[in-house]
Short mmCIF file of C-alpha atoms in Angstrom, two decimals:
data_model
loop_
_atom_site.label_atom_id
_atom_site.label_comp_id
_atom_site.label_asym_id
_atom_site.label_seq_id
_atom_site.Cartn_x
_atom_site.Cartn_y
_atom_site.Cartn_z
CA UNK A 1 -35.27 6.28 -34.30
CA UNK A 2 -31.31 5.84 -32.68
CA UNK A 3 -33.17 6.96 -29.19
CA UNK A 4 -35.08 3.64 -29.46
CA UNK A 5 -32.34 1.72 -29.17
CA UNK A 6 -31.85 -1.99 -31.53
CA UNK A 7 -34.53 -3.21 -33.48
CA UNK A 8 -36.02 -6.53 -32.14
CA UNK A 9 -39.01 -7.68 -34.55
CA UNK A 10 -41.73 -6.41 -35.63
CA UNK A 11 -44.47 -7.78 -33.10
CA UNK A 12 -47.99 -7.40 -35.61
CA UNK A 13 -49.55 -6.13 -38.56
CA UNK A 14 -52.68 -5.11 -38.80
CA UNK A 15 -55.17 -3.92 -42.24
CA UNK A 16 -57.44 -1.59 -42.85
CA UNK A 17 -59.18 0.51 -45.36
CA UNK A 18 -59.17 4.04 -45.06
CA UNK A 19 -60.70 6.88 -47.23
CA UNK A 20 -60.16 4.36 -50.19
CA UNK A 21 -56.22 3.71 -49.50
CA UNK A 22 -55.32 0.09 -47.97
CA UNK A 23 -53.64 0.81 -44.87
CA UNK A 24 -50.95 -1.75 -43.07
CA UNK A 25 -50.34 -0.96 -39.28
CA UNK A 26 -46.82 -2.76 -38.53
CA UNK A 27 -45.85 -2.70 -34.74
CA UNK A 28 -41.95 -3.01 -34.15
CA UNK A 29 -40.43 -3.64 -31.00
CA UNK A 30 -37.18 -1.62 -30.00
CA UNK A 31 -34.99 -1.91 -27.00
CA UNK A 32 -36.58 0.46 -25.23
CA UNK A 33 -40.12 1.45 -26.98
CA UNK A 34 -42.84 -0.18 -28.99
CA UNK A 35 -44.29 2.05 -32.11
CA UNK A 36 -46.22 2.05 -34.83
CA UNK A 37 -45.67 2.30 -38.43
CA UNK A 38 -48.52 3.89 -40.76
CA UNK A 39 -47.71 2.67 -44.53
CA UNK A 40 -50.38 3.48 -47.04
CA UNK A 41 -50.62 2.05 -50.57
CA UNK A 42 -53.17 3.53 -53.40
CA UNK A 43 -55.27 1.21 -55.65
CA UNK A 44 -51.96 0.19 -57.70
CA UNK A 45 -50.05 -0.76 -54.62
CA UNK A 46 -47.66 2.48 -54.56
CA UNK A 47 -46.81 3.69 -51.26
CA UNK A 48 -48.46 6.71 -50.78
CA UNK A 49 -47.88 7.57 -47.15
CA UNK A 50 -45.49 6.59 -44.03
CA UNK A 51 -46.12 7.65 -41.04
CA UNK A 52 -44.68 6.96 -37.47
CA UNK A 53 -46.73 7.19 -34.09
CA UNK A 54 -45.41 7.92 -30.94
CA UNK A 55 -43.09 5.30 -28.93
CA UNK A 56 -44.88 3.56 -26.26
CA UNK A 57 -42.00 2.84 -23.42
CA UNK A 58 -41.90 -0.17 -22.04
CA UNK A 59 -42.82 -0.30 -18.75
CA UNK A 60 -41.16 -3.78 -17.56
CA UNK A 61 -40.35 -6.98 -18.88
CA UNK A 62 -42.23 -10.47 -18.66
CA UNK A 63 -42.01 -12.18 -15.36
CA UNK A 64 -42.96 -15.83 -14.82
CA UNK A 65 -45.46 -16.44 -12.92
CA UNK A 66 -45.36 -16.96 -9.18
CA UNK A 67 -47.56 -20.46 -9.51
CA UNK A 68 -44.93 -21.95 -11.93
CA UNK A 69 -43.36 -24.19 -10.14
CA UNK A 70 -39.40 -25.17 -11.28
CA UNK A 71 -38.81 -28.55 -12.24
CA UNK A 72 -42.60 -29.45 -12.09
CA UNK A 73 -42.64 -29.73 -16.21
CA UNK A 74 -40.66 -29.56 -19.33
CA UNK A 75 -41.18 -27.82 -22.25
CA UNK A 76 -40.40 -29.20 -26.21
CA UNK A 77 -40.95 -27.75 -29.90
CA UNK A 78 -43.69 -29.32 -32.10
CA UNK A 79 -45.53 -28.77 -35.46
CA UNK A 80 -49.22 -29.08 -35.92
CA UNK A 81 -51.01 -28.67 -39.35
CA UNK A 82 -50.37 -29.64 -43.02
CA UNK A 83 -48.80 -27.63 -45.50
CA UNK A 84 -48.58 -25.10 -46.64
CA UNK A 85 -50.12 -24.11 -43.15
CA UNK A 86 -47.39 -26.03 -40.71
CA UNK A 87 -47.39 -23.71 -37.56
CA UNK A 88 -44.19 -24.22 -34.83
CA UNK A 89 -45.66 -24.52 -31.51
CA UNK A 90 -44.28 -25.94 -27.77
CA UNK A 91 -45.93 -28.72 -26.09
CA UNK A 92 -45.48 -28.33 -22.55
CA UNK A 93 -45.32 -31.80 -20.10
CA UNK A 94 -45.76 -32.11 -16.35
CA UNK A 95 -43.14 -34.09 -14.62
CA UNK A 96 -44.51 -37.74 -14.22
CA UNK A 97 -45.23 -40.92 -16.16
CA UNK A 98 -48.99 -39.45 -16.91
CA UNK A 99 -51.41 -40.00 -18.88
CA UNK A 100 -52.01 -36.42 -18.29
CA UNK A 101 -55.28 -34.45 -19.23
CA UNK A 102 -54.75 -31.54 -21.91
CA UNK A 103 -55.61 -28.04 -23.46
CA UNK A 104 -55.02 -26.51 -26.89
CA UNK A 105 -54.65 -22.72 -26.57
CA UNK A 106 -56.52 -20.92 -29.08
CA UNK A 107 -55.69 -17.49 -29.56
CA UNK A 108 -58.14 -14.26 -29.75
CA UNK A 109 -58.27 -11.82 -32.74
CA UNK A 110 -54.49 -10.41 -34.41
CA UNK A 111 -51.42 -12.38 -35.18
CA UNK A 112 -50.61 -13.69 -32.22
CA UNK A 113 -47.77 -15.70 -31.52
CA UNK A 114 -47.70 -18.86 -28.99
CA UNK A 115 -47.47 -16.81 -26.05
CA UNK A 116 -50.67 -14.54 -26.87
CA UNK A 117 -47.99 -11.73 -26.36
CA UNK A 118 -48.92 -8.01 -25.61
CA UNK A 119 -46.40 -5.47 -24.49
CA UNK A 120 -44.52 -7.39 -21.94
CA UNK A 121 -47.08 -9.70 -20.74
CA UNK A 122 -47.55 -13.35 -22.26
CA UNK A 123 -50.88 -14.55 -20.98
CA UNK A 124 -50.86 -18.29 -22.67
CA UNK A 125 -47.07 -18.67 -21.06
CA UNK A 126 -48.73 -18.42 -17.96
CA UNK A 127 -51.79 -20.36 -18.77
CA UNK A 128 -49.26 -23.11 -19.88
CA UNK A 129 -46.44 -23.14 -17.08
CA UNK A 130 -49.55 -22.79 -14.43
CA UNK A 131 -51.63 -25.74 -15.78
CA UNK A 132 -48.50 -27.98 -16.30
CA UNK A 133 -47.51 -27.14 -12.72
CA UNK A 134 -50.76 -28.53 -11.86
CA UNK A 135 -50.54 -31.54 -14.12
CA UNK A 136 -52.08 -30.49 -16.93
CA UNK A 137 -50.33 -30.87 -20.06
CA UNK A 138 -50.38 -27.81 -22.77
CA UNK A 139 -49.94 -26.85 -26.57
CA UNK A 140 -49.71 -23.72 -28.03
CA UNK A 141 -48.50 -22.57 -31.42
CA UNK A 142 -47.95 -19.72 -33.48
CA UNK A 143 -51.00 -18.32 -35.24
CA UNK A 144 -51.11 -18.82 -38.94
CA UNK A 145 -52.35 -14.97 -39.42
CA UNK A 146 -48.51 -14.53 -37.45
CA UNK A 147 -46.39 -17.22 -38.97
CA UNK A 148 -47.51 -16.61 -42.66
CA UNK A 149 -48.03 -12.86 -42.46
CA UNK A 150 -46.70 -12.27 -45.66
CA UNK A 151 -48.62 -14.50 -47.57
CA UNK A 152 -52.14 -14.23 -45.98
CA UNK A 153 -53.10 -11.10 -47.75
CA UNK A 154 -53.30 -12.43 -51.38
CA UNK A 155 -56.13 -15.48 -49.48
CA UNK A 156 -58.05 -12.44 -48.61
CA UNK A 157 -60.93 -12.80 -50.82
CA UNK A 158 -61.81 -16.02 -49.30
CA UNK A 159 -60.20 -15.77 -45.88
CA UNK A 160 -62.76 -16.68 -43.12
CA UNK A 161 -62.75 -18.13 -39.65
CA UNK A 162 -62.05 -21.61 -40.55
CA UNK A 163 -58.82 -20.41 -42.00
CA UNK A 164 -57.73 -17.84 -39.15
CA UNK A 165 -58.17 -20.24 -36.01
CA UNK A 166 -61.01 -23.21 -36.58
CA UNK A 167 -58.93 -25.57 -38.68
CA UNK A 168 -55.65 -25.09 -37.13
CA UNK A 169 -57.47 -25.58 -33.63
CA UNK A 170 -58.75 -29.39 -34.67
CA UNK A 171 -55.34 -30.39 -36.00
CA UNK A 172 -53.71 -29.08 -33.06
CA UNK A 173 -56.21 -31.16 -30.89
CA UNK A 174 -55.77 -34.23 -32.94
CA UNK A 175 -51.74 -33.81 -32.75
CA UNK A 176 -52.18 -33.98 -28.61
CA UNK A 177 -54.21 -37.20 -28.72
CA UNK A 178 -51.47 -38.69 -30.26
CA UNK A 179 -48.43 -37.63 -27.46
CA UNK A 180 -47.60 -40.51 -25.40
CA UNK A 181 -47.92 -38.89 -22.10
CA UNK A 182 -51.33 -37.26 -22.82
CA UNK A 183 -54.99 -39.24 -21.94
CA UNK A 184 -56.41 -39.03 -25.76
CA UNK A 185 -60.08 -38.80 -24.24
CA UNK A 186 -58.85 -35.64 -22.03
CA UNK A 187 -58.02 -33.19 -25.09
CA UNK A 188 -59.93 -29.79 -23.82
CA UNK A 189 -59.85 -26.82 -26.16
CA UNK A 190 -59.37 -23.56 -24.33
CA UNK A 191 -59.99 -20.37 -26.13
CA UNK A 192 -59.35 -16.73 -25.31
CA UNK A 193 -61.62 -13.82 -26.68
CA UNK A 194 -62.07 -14.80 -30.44
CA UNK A 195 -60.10 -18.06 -29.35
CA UNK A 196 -63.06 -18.55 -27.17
CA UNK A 197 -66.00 -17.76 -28.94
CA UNK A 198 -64.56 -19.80 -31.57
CA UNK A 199 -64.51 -23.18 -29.55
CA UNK A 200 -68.00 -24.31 -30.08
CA UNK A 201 -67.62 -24.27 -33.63
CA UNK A 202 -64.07 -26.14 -32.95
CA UNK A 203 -66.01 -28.56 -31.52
CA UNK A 204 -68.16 -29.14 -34.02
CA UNK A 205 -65.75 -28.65 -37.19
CA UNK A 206 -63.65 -31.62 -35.01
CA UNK A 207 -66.40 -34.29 -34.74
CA UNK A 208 -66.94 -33.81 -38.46
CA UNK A 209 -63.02 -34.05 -39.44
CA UNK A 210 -62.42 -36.90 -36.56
CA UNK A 211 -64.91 -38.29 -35.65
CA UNK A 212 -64.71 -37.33 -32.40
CA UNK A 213 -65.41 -34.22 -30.09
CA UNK A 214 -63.14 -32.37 -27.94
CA UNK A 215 -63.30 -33.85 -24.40
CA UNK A 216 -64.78 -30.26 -23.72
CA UNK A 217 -64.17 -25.73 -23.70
CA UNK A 218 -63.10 -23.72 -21.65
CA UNK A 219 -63.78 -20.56 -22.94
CA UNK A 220 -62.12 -17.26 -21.52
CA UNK A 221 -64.28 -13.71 -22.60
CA UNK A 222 -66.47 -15.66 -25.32
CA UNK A 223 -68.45 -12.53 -27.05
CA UNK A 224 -72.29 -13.50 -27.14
CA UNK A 225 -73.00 -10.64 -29.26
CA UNK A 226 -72.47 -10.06 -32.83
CA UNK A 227 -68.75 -8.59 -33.06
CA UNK A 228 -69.76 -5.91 -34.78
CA UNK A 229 -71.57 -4.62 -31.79
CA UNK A 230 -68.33 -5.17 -29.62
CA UNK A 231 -66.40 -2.98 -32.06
CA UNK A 232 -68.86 -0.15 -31.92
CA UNK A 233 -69.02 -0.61 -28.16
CA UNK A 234 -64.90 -0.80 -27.72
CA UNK A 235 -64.45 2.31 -29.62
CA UNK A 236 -67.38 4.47 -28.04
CA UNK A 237 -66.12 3.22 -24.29
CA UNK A 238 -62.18 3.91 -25.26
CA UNK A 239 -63.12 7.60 -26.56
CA UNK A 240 -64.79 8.61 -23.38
CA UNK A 241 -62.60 6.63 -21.02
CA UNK A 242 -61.23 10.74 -19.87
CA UNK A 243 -65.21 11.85 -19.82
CA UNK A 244 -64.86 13.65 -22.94
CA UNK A 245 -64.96 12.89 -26.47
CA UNK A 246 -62.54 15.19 -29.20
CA UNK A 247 -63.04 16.19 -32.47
CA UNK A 248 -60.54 13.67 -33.51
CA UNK A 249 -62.10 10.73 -31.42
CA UNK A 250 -65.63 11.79 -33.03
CA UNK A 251 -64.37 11.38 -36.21
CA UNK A 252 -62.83 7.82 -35.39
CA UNK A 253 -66.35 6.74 -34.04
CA UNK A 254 -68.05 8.36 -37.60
CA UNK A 255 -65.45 6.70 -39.40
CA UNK A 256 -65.68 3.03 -37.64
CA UNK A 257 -69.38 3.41 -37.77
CA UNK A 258 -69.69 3.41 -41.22
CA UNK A 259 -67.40 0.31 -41.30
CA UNK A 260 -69.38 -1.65 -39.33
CA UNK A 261 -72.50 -0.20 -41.16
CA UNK A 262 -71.09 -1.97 -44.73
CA UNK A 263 -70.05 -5.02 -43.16
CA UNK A 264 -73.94 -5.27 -41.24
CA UNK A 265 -74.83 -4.99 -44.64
CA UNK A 266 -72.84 -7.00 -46.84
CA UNK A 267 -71.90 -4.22 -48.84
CA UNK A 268 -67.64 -5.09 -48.86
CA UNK A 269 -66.15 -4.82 -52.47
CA UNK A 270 -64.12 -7.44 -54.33
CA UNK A 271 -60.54 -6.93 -52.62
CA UNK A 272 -61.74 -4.17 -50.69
CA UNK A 273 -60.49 -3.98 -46.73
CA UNK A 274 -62.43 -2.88 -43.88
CA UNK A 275 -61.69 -3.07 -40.43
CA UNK A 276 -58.55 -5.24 -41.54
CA UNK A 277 -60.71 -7.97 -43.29
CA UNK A 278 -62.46 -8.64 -46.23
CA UNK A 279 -65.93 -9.61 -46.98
CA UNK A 280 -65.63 -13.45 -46.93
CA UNK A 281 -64.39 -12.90 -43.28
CA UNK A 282 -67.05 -10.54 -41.94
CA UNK A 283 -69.89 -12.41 -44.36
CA UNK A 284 -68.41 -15.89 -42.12
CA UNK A 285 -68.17 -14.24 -38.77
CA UNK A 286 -71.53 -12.77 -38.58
CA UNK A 287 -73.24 -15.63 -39.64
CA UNK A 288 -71.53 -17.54 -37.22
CA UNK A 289 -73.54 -17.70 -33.54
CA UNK A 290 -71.76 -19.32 -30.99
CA UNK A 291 -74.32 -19.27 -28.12
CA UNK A 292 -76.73 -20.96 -30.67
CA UNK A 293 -73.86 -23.75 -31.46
CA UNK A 294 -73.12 -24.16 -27.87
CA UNK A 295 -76.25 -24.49 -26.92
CA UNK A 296 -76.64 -27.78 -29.04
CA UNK A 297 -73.59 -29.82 -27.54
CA UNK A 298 -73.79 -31.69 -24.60
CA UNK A 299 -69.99 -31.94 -24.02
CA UNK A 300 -68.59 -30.27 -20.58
CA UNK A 301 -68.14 -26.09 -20.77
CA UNK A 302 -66.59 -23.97 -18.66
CA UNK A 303 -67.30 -20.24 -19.72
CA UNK A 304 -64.65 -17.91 -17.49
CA UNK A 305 -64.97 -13.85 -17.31
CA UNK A 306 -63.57 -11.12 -16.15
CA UNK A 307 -65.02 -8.47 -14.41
CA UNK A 308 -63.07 -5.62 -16.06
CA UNK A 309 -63.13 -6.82 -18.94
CA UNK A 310 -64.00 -3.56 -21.28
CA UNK A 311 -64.05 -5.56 -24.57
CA UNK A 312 -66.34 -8.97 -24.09
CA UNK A 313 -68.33 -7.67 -21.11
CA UNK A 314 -70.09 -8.49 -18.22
CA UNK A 315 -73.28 -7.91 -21.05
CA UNK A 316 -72.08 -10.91 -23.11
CA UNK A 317 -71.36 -13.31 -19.64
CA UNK A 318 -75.33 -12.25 -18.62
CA UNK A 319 -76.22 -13.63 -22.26
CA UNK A 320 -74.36 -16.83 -21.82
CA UNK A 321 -75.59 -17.57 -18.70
CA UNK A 322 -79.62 -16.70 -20.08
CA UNK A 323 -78.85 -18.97 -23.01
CA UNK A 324 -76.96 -21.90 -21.16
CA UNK A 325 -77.30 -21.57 -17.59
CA UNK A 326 -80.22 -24.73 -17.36
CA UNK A 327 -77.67 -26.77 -19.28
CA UNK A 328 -75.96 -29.38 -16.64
CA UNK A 329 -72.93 -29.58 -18.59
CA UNK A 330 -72.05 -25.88 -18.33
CA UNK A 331 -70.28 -24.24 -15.59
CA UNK A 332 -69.74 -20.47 -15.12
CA UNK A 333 -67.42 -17.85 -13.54
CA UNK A 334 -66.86 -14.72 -13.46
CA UNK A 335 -63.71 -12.70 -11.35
CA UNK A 336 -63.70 -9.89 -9.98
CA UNK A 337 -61.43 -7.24 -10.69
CA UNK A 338 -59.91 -9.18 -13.53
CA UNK A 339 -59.21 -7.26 -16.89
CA UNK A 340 -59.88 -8.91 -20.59
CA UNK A 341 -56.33 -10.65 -20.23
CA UNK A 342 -57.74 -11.72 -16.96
CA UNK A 343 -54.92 -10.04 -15.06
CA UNK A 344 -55.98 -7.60 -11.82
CA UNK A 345 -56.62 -4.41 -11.81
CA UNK A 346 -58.55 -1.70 -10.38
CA UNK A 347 -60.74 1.19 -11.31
CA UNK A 348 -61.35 1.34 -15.35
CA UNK A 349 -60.25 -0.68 -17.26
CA UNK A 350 -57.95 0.77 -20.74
CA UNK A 351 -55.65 -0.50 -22.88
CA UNK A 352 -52.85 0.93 -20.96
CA UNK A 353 -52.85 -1.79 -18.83
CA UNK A 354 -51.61 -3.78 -21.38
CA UNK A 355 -48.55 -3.07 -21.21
CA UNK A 356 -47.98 -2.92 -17.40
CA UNK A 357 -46.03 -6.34 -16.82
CA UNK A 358 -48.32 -8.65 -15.11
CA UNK A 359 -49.67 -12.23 -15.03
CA UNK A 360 -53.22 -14.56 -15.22
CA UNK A 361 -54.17 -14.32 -12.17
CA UNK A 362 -54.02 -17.43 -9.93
CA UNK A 363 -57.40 -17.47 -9.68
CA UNK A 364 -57.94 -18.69 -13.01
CA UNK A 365 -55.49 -21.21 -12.65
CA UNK A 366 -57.19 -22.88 -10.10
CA UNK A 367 -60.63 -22.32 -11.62
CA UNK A 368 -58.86 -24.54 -14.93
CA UNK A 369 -57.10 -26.98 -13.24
CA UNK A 370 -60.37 -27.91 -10.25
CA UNK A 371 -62.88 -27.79 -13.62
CA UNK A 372 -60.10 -30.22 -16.00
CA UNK A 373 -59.31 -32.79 -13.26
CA UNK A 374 -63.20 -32.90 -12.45
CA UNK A 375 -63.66 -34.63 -15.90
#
C-alpha cells in the first residue's frame, strides 16, 4: 500500500450478500489511487476474507466550474433533521438582498456526501455554485446512509426509502423556507437518479408532514422502470461494453440475476443482504411507482436527461414523456451527448468516465435556472 501514498478517507461502503457471507465493499481514497477493500464476515460476524482490488489512479482533481462566477455568492454550514438523524450540510446564497428562489439537492443511490462526489468530480458543487451564480439559492447535505454509516446497518430490517432520502428531503425543504434570504413559496426539490425518482413521493410525504407542497421537481435521470430492471440492464450493458462477455462477467450476470429474482419475489430472509439491502428496502422500493405518483400532482416538473446516460436511459425518458407529456405542468429535456452525471462525452458511455475530472455541463445550468425563475 506505501506506493499509494497517505490515506485520505474512506469515500463509501457498500453491502452485499454473497454465496451466504455478508460482504462490505469499503472504498478508500489515497494520495494517488482509489481502491477497494473486500471484507467478508460469516453468519457469526467473524471475518472470513480480505481482499484488495486493484488501485484506480486518479486521473485529475476537481475543478470549479467555468459558470461559477467569484464573488456572485457565499457559502455557510447548516444542519437539517432531528436527532438522532442531524445531517451537516452548506447552504449556499447569491450575493443580493433576495428573496431568492431555492433547491434542495437530493442525492441518487450510495452514501453520498454533499457534493454527490465520484472520483474527482462533484456534480451537486457545480449544480450549487452554478445556480447561486444565477441567483438561485442552494442546500445540500450529507446523506444519512454517509454520515451515520456505522450505525445504519443494525436499522436494516426496517430500513426503506423514507429513511435513506424521503424524510431527510422534507426537513431539508422545510429548513430553507425558513432562511431569511430565501422566497418560502420558491422551495424546489431537485433530485438526481434515485434523488430524482424519489421527488414525487417527496412531494407528497411533504404536504402530509407540512402542510404544504414543494413549490415544484426538477428531476435529473428519474428511472420509470422498476429498479430491478435497471440493475439487470446496467450489468448486462457493462459486461458487453468490449463486445464480449467472459466467463467471469457471465457468472456476475447469473449471480445478480438470481438477486434480483428473490427480491421480484419477496423471497429476502430476516437479516439477510442482497444487492446491499434488505427486504424492507426492496419490499418499499418496488412498491413504490413514481410515474404513477407524479402523474397525480399538479405542481410544476421539470424532468432533465441525458443522452448517454447508460443507467436511467433514454427507455425510461420515452416512458415519462408517454405517461406525463399531456400534463401542462410538466416540462421535458433531454441533452445530447450528456452522460448519467450529465457531464459530456462521446461514443459509449462506461463507468470510466467517472473518474475523468469534469463538470455539469452548462447546459443544464441554464435549463435550471430559465425553468426556476419561470415560476
Amino acid at each position: 500500500m506505501s506506493q499509494l501514498g497517505a490515506f485520505g478517507a474512506i469515500t463509501s461502503v457498500r453491502l452485499a450478500t454473497e454465496s451466504g457471507y455478508r460482504v462490505t465493499y469499503v472504498t478508500c481514497d489515497f494520495a494517488s489511487a482509489v481502491i477497494d477493500a473486500k471484507v467478508v464476515f460469516d453468519a457469526e460476524g467473524r471475518v472470513t476474507g480480505l481482499w484488495f482490488g486493484l488501485p484506480q489512479p486518479k486521473t485529475g482533481e476537481y475543478k470549479e466550474p467555468p459558470y461559477s462566477v467569484a464573488g456572485s455568492f457565499t457559502e455557510v454550514s447548516s444542519e437539517i433533521g432531528k436527532e438522532p438523524w442531524v445531517l451537516p450540510g452548506t447552504l449556499t446564497i447569491p450575493a443580493g438582498e433576495g428573496p431568492f428562489p431555492a433547491v434542495v439537492l437530493v442525492h441518487g443511490s450510495g452514501p453520498n456526501d454533499r457534493d454527490e462526489s465520484i472520483g474527482p468530480n462533484k456534480p451537486f458543487r457545480d449544480l450549487a455554485h452554478g445556480l447561486a451564480s444565477k441567483g438561485i439559492a442552494v442546500l445540500r447535505y450529507e446523506k444519512r446512509t454517509k454520515q451515520y454509516a456505522g450505525v445504519l446497518p443494525g436499522e436494516m430490517d426496517t430500513f426503506t426509502l423514507k429513511e435513506e432520502v424521503v424524510d431527510d428531503a422534507v426537513e431539508a425543504v422545510a429548513y430553507l423556507r425558513q432562511v431569511e434570504k430565501v422566497d418560502p413559496d420558491r422551495v424546489f426539490v431537485l433530485g438526481h437518479s434515485l434523488g430524482a425518482s424519489s421527488a414525487p413521493r417527496i412531494a407528497e410525504t411533504a404536504l402530509q408532514a407540512t402542510g404544504e407542497y414543494p413549490a415544484g421537481l426538477i428531476m435529473m435521470a428519474p428511472n420509470a422502470r422498476p429498479v430491478t430492471d435497471l440493475i439487470l440492464k446496467q450489468y448486462r450493458y457493462l459486461a458487453e461494453l468490449d463486445g464480449q462477455v467472459s466467463e467471469e462477467e457471465a457468472a456476475q450476470l447469473d449471480e445478480v440475476g438470481e438477486s434480483v429474482s428473490k427480491i421480484r419475489e419477496g423471497s429476502i430472509g430476516p437479516g439477510e443482504m442482497v444487492l446491499g439491502a434488505g427486504k424492507a428496502y426492496w419490499d418499499d422500493l418496488l412498491a413504490y411507482d413514481p410515474v404513477a405518483v407524479a402523474k397525480n400532482l399538479s405542481l410544476p416538473m421539470l424532468i432533465l436527461q441525458g443522452e448517454r446516460d447508460y443507467q436511467v436511459t433514454m427507455e425510461d425518458f420515452a416512458l415519462w414523456q408517454a405517461e406525463l407529456g399531456g400534463m401542462a405542468n410538466v416540462a421535458f429535456k433531454s441533452l445530447p451527448g450528456l452522460n448519467h452525471l450529465f457531464m459530456f462525452g462521446e461514443g459509449k458511455s462506461s463507468p470510466e468516465e467517472y473518474g475523468v475530472p469534469g463538470n455539469i455541463h452548462e447546459t443544464v445550468i441554464a435549463a435550471i435556472t430559465e425553468w426556476v425563475k419561470a415560476k
